[in-house]
Tab-separated table of C-alpha atoms in Angstrom:
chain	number	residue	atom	x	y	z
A	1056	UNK	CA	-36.844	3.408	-31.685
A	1057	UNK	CA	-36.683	0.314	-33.602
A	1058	UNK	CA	-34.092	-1.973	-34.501
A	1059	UNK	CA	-33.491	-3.262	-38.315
A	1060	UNK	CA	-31.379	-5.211	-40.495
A	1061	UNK	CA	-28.545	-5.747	-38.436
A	1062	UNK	CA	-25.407	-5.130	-39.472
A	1063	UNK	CA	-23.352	-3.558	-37.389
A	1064	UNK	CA	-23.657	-3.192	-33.366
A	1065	UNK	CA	-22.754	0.472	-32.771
A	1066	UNK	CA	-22.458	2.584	-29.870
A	1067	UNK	CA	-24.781	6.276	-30.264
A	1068	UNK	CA	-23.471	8.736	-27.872
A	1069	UNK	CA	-26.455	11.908	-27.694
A	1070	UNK	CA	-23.932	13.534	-24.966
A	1071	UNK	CA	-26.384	12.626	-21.761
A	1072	UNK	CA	-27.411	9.226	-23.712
A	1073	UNK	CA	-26.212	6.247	-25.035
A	1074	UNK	CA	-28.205	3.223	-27.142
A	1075	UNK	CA	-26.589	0.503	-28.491
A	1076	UNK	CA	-28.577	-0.115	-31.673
A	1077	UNK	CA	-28.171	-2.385	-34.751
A	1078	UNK	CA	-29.785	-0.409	-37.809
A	1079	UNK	CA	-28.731	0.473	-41.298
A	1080	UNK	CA	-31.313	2.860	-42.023
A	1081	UNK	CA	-32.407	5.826	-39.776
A	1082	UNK	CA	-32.287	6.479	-36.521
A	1083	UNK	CA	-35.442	8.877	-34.670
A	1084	UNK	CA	-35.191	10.229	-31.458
A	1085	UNK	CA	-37.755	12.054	-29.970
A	1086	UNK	CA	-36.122	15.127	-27.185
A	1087	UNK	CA	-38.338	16.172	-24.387
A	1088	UNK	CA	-37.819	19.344	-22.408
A	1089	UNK	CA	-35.856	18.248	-19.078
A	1090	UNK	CA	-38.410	20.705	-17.049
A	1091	UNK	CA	-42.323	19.874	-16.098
A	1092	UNK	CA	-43.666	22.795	-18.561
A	1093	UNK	CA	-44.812	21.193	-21.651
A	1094	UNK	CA	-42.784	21.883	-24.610
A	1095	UNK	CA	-43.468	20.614	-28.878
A	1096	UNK	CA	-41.118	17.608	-29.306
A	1097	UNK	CA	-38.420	18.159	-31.662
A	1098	UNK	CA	-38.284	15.493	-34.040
A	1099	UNK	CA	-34.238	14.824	-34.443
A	1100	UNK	CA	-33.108	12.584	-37.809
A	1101	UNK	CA	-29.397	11.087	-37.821
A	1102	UNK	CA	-28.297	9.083	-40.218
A	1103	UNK	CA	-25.211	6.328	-39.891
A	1104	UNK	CA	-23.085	5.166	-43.014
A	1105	UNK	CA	-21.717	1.972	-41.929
A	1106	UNK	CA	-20.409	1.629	-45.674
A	1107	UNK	CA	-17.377	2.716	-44.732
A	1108	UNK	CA	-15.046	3.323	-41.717
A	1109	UNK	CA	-13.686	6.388	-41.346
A	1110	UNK	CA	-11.272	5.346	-38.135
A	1111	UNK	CA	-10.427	2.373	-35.632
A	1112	UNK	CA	-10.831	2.617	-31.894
A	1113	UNK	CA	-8.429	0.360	-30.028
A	1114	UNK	CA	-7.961	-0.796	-26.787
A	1115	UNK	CA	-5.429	2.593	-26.508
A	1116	UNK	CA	-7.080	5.095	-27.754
A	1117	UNK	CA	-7.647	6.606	-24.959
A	1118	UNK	CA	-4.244	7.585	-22.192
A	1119	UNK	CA	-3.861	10.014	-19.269
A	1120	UNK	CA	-0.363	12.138	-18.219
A	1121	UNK	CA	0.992	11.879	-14.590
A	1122	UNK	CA	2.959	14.711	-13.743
A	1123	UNK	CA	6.370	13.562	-12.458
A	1124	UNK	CA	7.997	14.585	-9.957
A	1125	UNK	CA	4.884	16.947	-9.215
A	1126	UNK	CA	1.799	14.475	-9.116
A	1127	UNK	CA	4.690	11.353	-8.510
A	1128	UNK	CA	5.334	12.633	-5.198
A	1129	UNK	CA	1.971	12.928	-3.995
A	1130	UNK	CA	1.019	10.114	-5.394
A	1131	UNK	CA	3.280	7.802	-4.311
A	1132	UNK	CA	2.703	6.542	-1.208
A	1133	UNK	CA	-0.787	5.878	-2.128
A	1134	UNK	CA	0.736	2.934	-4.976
A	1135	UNK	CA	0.114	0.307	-2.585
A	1136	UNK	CA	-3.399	0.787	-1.528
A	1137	UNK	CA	-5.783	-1.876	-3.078
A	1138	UNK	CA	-8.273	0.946	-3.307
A	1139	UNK	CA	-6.048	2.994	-6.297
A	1140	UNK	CA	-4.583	-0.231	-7.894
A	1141	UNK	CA	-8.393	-1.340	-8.311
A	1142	UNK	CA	-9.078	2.387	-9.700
A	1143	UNK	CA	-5.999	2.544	-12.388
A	1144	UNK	CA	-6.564	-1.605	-13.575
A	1145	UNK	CA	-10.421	-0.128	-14.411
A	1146	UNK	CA	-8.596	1.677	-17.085
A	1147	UNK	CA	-5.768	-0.881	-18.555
A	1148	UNK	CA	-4.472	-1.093	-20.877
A	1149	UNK	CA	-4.204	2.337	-21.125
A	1150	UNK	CA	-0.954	5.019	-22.056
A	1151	UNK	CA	0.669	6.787	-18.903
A	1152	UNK	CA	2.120	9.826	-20.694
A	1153	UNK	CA	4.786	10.791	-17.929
A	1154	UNK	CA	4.823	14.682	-18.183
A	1155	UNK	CA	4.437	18.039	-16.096
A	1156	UNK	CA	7.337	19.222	-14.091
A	1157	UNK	CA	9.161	17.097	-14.866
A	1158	UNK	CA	10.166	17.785	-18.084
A	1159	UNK	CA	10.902	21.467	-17.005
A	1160	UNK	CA	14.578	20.948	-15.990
A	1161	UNK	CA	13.779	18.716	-12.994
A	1162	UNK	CA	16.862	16.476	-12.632
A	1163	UNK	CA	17.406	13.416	-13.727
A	1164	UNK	CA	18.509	12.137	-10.008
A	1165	UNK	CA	14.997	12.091	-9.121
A	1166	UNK	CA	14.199	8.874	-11.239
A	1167	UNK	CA	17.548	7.095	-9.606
A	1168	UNK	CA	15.471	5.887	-6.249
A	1169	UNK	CA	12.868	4.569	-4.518
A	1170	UNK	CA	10.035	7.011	-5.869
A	1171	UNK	CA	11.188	5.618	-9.950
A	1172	UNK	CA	11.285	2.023	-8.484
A	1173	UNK	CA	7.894	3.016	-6.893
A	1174	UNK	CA	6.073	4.190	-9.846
A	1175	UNK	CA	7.593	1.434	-12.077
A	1176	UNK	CA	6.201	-1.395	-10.124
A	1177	UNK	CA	2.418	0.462	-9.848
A	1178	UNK	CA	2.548	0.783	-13.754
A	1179	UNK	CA	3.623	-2.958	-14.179
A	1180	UNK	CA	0.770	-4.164	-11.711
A	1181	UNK	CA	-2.075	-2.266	-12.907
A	1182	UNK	CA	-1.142	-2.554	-16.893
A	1183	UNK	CA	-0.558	0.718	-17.767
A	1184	UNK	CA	2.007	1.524	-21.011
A	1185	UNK	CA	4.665	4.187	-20.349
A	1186	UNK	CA	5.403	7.227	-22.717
A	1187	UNK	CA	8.074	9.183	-21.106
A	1188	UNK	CA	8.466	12.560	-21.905
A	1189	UNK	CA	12.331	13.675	-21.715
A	1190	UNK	CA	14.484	17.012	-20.579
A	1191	UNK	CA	13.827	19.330	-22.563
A	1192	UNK	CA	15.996	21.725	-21.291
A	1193	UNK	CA	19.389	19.903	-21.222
A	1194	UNK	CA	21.398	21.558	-24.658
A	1195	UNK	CA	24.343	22.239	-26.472
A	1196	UNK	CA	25.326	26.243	-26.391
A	1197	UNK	CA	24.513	25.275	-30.629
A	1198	UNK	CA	20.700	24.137	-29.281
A	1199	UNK	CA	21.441	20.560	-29.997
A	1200	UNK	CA	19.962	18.320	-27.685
A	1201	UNK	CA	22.667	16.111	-25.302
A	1202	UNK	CA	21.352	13.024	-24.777
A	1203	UNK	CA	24.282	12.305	-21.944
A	1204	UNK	CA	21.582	12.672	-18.871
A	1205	UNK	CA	18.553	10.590	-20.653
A	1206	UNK	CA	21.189	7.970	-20.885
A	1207	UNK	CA	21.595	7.807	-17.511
A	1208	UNK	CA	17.850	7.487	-17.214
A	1209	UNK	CA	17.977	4.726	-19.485
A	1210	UNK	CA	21.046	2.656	-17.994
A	1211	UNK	CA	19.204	2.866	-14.538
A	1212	UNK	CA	15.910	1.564	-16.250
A	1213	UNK	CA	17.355	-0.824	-18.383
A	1214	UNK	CA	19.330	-2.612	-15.157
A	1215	UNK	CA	15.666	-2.612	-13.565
A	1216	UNK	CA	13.987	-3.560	-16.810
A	1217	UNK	CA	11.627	-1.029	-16.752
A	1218	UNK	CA	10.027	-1.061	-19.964
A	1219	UNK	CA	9.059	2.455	-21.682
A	1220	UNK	CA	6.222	2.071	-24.523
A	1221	UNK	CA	7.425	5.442	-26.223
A	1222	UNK	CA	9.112	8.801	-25.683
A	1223	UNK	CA	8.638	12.297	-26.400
A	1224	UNK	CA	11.244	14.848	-26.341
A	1225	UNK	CA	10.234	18.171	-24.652
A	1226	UNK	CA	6.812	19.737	-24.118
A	1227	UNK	CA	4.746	23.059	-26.105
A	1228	UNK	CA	8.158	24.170	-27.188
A	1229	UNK	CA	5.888	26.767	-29.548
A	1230	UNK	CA	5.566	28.891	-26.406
A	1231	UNK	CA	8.107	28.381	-24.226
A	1232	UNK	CA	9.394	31.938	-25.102
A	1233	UNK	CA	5.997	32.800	-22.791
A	1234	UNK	CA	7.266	30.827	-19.926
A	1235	UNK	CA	11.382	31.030	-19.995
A	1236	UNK	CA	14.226	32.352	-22.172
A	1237	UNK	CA	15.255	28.920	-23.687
A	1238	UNK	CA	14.088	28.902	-26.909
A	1239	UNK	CA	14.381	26.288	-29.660
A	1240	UNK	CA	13.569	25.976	-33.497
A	1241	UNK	CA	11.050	23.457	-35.134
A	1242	UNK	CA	14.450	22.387	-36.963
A	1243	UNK	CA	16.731	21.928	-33.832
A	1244	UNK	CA	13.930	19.660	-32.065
A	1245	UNK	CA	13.653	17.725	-35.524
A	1246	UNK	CA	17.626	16.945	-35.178
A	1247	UNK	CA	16.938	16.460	-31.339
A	1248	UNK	CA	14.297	13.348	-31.733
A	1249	UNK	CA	16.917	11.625	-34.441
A	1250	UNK	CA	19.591	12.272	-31.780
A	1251	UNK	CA	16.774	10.651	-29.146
A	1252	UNK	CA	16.418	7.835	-31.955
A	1253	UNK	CA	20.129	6.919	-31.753
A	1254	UNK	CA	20.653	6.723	-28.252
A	1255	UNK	CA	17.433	4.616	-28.251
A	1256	UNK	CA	19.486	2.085	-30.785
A	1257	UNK	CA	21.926	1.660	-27.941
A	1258	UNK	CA	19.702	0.139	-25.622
A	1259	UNK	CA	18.358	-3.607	-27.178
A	1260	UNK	CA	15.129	-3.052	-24.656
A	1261	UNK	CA	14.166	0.048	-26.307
A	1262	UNK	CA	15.365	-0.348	-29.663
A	1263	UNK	CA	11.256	-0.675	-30.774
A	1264	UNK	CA	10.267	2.112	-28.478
A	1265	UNK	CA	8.523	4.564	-30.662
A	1266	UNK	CA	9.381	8.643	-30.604
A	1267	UNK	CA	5.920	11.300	-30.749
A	1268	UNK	CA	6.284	14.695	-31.467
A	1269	UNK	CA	6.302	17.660	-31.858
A	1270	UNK	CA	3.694	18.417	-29.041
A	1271	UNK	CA	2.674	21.460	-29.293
A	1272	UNK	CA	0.643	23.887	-27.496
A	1273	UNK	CA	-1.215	24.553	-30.947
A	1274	UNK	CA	-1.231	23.744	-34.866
A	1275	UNK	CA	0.913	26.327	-36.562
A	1276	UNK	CA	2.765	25.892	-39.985
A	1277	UNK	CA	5.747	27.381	-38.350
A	1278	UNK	CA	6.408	24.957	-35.818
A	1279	UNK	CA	3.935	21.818	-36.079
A	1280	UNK	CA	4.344	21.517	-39.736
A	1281	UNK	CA	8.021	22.799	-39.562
A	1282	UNK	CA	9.110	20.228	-37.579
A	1283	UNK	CA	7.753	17.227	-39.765
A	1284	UNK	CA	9.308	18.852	-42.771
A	1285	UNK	CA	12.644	19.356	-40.926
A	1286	UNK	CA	12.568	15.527	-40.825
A	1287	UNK	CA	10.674	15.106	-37.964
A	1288	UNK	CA	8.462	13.158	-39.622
A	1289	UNK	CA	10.576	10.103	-40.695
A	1290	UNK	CA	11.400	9.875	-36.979
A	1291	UNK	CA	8.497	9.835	-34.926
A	1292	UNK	CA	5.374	7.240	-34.937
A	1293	UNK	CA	2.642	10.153	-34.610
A	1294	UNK	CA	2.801	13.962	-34.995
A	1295	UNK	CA	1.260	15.250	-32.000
A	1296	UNK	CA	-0.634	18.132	-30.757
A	1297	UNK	CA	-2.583	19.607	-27.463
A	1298	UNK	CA	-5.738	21.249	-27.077
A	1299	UNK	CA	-7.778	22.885	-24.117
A	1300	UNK	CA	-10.860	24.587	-25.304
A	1301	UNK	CA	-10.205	27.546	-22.822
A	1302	UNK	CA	-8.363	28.900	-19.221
A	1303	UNK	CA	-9.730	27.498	-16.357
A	1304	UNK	CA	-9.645	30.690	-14.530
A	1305	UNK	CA	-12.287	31.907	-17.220
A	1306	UNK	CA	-14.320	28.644	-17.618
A	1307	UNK	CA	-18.014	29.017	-17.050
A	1308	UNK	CA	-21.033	26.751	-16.673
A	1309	UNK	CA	-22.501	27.429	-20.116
A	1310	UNK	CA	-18.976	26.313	-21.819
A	1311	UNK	CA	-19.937	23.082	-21.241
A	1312	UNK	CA	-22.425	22.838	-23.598
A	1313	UNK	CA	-22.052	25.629	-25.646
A	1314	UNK	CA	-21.554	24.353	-29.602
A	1315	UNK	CA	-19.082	27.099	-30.614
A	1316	UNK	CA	-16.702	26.193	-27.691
A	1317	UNK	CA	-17.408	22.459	-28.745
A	1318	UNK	CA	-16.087	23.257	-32.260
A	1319	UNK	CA	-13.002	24.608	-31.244
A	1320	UNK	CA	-12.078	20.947	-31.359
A	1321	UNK	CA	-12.618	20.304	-34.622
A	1322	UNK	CA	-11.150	23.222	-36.280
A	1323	UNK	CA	-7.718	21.765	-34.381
A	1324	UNK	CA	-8.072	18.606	-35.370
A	1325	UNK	CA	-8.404	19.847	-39.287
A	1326	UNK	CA	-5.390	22.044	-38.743
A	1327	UNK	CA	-3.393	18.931	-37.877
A	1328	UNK	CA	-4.558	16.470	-40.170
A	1329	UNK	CA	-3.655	19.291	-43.344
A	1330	UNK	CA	-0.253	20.099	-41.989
A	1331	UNK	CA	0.980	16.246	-40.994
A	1332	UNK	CA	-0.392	14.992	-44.174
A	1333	UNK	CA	1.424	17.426	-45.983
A	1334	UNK	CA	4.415	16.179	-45.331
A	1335	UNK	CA	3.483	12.944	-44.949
A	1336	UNK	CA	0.189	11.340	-46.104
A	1337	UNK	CA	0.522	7.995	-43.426
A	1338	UNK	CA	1.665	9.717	-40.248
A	1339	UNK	CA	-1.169	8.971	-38.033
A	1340	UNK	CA	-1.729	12.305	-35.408
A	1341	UNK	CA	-2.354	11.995	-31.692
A	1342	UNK	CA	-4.149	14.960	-29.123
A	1343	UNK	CA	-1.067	14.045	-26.720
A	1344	UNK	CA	-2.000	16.403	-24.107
A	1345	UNK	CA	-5.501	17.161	-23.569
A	1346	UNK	CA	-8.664	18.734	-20.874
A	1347	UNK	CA	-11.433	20.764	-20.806
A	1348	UNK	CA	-10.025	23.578	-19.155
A	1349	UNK	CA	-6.253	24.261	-19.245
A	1350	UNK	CA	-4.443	26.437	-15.962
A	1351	UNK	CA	-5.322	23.825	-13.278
A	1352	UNK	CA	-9.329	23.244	-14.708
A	1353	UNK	CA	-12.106	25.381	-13.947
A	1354	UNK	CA	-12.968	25.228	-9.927
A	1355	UNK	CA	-16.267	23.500	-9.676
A	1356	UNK	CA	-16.930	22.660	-13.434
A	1357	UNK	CA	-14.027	20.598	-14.348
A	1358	UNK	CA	-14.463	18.001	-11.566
A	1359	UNK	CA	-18.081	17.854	-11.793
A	1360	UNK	CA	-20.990	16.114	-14.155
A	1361	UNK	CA	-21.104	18.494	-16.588
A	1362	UNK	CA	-17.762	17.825	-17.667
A	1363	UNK	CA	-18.161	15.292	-19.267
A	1364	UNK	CA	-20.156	16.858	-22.191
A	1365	UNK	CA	-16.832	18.115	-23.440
A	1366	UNK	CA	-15.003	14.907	-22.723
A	1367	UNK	CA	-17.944	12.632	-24.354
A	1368	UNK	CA	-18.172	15.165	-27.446
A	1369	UNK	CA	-13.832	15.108	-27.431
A	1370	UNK	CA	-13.778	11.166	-27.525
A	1371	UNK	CA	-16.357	10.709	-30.383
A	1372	UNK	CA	-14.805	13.758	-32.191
A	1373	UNK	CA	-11.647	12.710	-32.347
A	1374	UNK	CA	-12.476	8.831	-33.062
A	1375	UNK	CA	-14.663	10.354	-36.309
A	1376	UNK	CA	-11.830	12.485	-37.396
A	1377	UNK	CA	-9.227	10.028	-37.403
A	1378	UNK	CA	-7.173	10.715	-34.455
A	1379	UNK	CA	-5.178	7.478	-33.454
A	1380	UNK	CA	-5.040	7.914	-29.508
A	1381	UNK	CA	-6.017	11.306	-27.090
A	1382	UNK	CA	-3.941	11.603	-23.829
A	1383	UNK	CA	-6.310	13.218	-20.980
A	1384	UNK	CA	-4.114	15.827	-18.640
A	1385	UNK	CA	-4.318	14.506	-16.052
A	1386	UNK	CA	-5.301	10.817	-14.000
A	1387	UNK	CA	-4.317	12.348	-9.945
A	1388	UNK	CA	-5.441	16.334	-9.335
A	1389	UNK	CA	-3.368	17.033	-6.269
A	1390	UNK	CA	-4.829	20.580	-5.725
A	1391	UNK	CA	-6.079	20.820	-9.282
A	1392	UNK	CA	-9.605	20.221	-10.693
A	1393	UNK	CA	-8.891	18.231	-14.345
A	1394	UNK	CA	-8.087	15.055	-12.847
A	1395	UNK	CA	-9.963	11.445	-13.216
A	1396	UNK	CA	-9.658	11.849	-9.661
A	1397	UNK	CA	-9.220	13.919	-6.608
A	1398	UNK	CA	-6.666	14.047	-4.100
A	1399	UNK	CA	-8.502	11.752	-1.657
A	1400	UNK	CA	-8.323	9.308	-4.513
A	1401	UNK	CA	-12.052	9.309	-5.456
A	1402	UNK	CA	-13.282	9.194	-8.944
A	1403	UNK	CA	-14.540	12.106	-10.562
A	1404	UNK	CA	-17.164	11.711	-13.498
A	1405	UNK	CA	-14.936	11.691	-16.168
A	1406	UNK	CA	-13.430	8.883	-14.593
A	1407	UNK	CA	-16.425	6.717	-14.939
A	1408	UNK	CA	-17.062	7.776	-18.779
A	1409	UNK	CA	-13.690	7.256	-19.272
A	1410	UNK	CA	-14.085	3.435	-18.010
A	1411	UNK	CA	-17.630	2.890	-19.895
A	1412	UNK	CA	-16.333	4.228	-23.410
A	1413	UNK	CA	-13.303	1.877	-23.055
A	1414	UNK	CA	-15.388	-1.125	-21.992
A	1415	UNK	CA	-18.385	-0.793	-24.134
A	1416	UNK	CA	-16.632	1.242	-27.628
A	1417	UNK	CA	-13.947	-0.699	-29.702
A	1418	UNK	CA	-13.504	-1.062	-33.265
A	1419	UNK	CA	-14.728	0.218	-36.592
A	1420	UNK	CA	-16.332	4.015	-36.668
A	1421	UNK	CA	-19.042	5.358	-39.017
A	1422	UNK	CA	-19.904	8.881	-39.902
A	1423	UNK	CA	-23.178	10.244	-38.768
A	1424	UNK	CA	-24.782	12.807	-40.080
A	1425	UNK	CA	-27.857	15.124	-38.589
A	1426	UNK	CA	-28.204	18.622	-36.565
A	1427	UNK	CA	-24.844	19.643	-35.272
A	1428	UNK	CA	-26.627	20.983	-32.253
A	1429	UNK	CA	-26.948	17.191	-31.374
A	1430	UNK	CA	-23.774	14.962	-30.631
A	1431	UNK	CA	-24.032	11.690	-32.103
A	1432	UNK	CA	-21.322	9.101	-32.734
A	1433	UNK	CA	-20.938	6.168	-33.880
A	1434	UNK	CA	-18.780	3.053	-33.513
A	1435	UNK	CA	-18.353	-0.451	-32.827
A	1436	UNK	CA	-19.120	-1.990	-29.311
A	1437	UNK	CA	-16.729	-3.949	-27.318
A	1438	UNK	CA	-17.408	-7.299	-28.006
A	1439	UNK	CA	-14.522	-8.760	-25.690
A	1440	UNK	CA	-15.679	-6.746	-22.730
A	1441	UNK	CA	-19.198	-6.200	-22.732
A	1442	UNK	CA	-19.732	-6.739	-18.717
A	1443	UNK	CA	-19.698	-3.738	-17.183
């Protein structure tokens, strides 16, 4: 591998390597059969246009959700220990998407206490950016949304000066006819986030806070695209969208690096882009919510080193196709097996690729071309934070 004509310092991820290389030509790599039998070498060709770039990786491009009250609760009286305030300030600045439970019809009381002061303080020390996600649940018998209890939230906050980054209104409202009876339309949650973007206006700390939405479970013309045209889209900063590739209940090894499961990815991603640009050509598009395995993770696989084939391939995926920021479900894993890390507060791989991508990868992005069978990405390397 030789190094040419630099240009541009980029960062290659090949899944299981990574090469920070400076050429404008072509780039050879030579694959060797992992086992002691003797296999032909496969010469692999990838080429990187760094002509032009096709997206911009900042230093929040990458988030993570925290359940609240769910994951809060367990989580809290661990907020004070050097050892997790060491752990979350490897990944500032960073997004803290608060989500979970407690967006389904959890009361508001819970944040007027202790537990809110609690959490507010650990964000503010380790320099993470809160999006909160609100009640979904709380409406008018006409479905509008009453803001009267997410005021309350924000007169508490405001006295305390706890600042919130962004907000989202509700959560996979495209399915909650699976889980309950309250349903809502595409148009009613459009009129909902204007309502959230008034009360907002009342409060001179969160005046600039910016509004995501619609967040939904999937990327459907009905409710996705519905929602920007119902004049979603002149609301909120980013449409947004989740994605699991499958149930974690049904994950198995081979997932992990099967191509066809990796592509699920991208065919989302193309879905979103078509319907948000639709309506509106500049509104960037965020994965809000976002795992390997959905339902918990997959016991033994989601937790483990061969995760992070899907999370490598779902960062450099969604930097080359022009997704603005990706929220991870979920930083603490309680009893589940998705998290950055486990309940006894010890990172889990994904952690540690999360940390290296966001201390090594910053900047410009560059389409590469080559086998699909092999994951390659490129992008600008960190030039402010190089030390790892």
């Amino acid at each position: 591998m030789q190094m040419n004509t630099p240009r541009v310092v980029a960062l290659l991820w090949l899944l299981w390597i990574a090469h920070t290389y400076a050429d404008d030509r072509v780039l050879r790599a030579d694959i060797h059969h992992p086992h002691n039998t003797p296999l032909k070498d496969v010469a692999v060709v990838v080429t990187v246009d760094h002509e032009q770039s096709l997206n911009t990786i900042t230093d929040h491009f990458i988030g993570h959700s925290l359940g609240f009250p769910n994951y809060g609760v367990h989580l809290a009286p661990y907020v004070e220990s050097e050892k997790l305030i060491n752990i979350a300030r490897a990944l500032s600045p960073m997004w803290v998407r608060m989500a979970g439970n407690f967006v389904s019809g959890t009361p508001y009381k819970v944040t007027r206490g202790a537990l809110w002061d609690k959490m507010n303080l650990f964000f503010k020390t380790v320099g993470w950016d809160q999006i909160h996600v609100l009640d979904d649940h709380v409406h008018h018998h006409d479905g509008s949304w009453s803001p009267d209890k997410a005021r309350a939230l924000l007169q508490y906050s405001a006295a305390k000066n706890y600042p919130f980054a962004g907000f989202e209104l509700g959560n996979e409202y495209d399915i909650a006819s699976q889980h309950s009876n309250k349903t809502l339309t595409p148009q009613q949650l459009a009129k909902g986030v204007q309502t959230l973007r008034d009360l907002l206006g009342e409060f001179h700390q969160y005046n600039s806070s910016f509004i995501m939405g619609p967040d939904t479970a999937f990327v459907n013309p009905h409710f996705f695209k519905g929602f920007l045209s119902a004049g979603g889209s002149t609301v909120v900063r980013a449409a947004t969208f989740h994605q699991y590739y499958f149930p974690g209940p049904q994950g198995k090894l081979s997932y992990f690096t099967n191509i066809t499961i990796f592509e699920k990815l991208s065919r989302r991603i193309d879905l979103a882009m078509e319907q948000a640009h639709a309506v509106n050509p500049h509104l960037p598009v965020w994965l809000s919510e976002t795992g390997s395995a959905s339902d918990h993770g997959s016991a033994g696989l989601s937790d483990r080193f061969v995760a992070g084939f899907l999370w490598l391939d779902k960062l450099g995926m969604c930097a080359k196709k022009g997704i603005q920021s990706l929220i991870r479900f979920v930083f603490y894993a309680n009893n589940d097996y998705y998290g950055l890390i486990n309940k006894e507060l010890n990172p889990n791989p994904d952690f540690w690729l999360t940390v290296l991508y966001k201390r090594i990868v910053r900047g410009a992005v560059f389409n590469v071309t080559g086998r699909h069978d092999v994951r390659v990405y490129a992008a600008c390397s960190n030039t402010n934070k190089l030390v790892l």
